[in-house]
Amino acid sequence: MGTTTALKTISVKDLAQKVINHEDLFILDTRNTSDFDDWKIEGRNIEVINSPYVELLEGVDSILDKLPKSKEIYVICAKGGASEFVAEQIMEQGFRDVYSVEGGMKAWSEHLEPIKVGELKNGGSIFQFVRIGKGCLSYLIESDGKGAIIDTNRMLSPYEEIIKEHNITLTHVLDTHLHADHISGGRELAEKHGATYYLPPKDAGEVTFNYSQINDGDENKVGKTTIKAIYSPGHTIGSTSFVVDDQYLLTGDILFIDSIGRPDLAGKAEDWVGDLRNTLYRRYKELADNLLVLPAHYMGINEMNDDGSISEKLGVLYQQNHGLNINDEAEFRKTVTENLPPQPNSYEEIRETNMGKIKPEEEQQREMEIGPNRCAVR
């Protein structure tokens, strides 16, 4: 029985738009169950089932009763090949709206969705780039034709598009800390645009390249706005937060919406937990409650606002975030050191790449980053 209609495909960009719009979606994931259990597409109104490709080679009879007759079916695999085969099999069974996701979970991991999160006081705006497949968040601040990017991912074209579209001259590229769960594109982007690349010096002891230091209290002018650095150790020894325009607090991996940062990606949990507590319970407490917290990661779809962005007022987090409400220091220490998730995949190689010690090929960099982020303590 031949297929009557040609197979349809969908780009990860279009699929991401549907997830961000909280659409009702049905996804069939054909990767191995262990990979699926580690990391999958999630959303407010998403039903996702897993049936490994190897079990569908002889046909899709085993899953027919699980497939919706009246909805689109999106089939995804690791890289986009197996999903085409499975989608065609499903269509041969008389289902009409079946799509194969182009590039699979590998492409999903790399998609960045720019969302404008707000205006700046003297004109200009701040964009959040949501890396929906990995939970990484990065930021573009633009004011008076000048721009700064914070916590750049290695996929540079999404930033380049906005820079071009808004006719921005990039002057500053900053990392809140030396990342261990994704490869930073900061240095490369800065070199390309003749911008200055900033890194906290306490995280840069082993880097092999030139960078500009960002220290506590430093203020950088970007157009008509100011980025002020606040030393906030605890996730790493150098972790630094940025207050933009006295409106926004970029917390890096120190404070998230629903959790707090983990203090051990260099295996230093016991040493750094005191720093983490000091940052969360003293340094941040001195800041204004109405600052909008913009973290470098999010853990789950429940943290997403209606427009797809991730943010919350600092005062609200002091009321609602469990990690900010453990008054007993010993209990805090215990919570943080005993609830550490597993280390991210390849975190040691990612740190070495971000130090400039190793230079993996692009395909290898992709492999190193596959999987979820694990920067939080719940």
XYZ file of C-alpha atoms in Angstrom, residues 120-126 139-150 168-174 195-196 198 214 219-228 242-245:
44
model
C 15.322 49.990 29.020
C 14.799 53.336 30.751
C 16.563 55.533 28.187
C 15.347 53.658 25.126
C 16.570 50.284 23.932
C 15.563 46.811 25.033
C 16.635 43.467 26.407
C 20.760 37.897 26.670
C 21.189 40.772 24.247
C 21.051 44.303 25.616
C 20.707 47.041 23.011
C 20.761 50.780 23.647
C 21.428 53.712 21.313
C 22.770 51.464 18.552
C 25.234 49.653 20.840
C 24.887 46.103 22.162
C 26.096 43.612 24.774
C 25.541 39.854 24.815
C 25.684 37.819 28.010
C 23.542 47.139 16.475
C 27.276 47.637 16.992
C 28.320 44.935 19.459
C 30.696 46.415 22.055
C 30.593 44.031 25.055
C 30.372 40.241 25.351
C 30.254 38.887 28.909
C 33.894 43.686 20.878
C 35.567 43.171 24.265
C 34.755 39.818 29.699
C 34.979 41.881 35.124
C 30.159 49.471 35.478
C 30.107 49.147 31.696
C 28.242 51.633 29.536
C 26.379 50.197 26.578
C 24.804 53.089 24.700
C 22.677 54.886 27.290
C 22.411 51.960 29.686
C 24.740 50.615 32.378
C 25.665 47.030 33.232
C 26.886 46.811 36.827
C 24.804 41.849 36.357
C 22.321 44.584 37.198
C 21.129 46.252 34.007
C 19.623 49.718 34.203
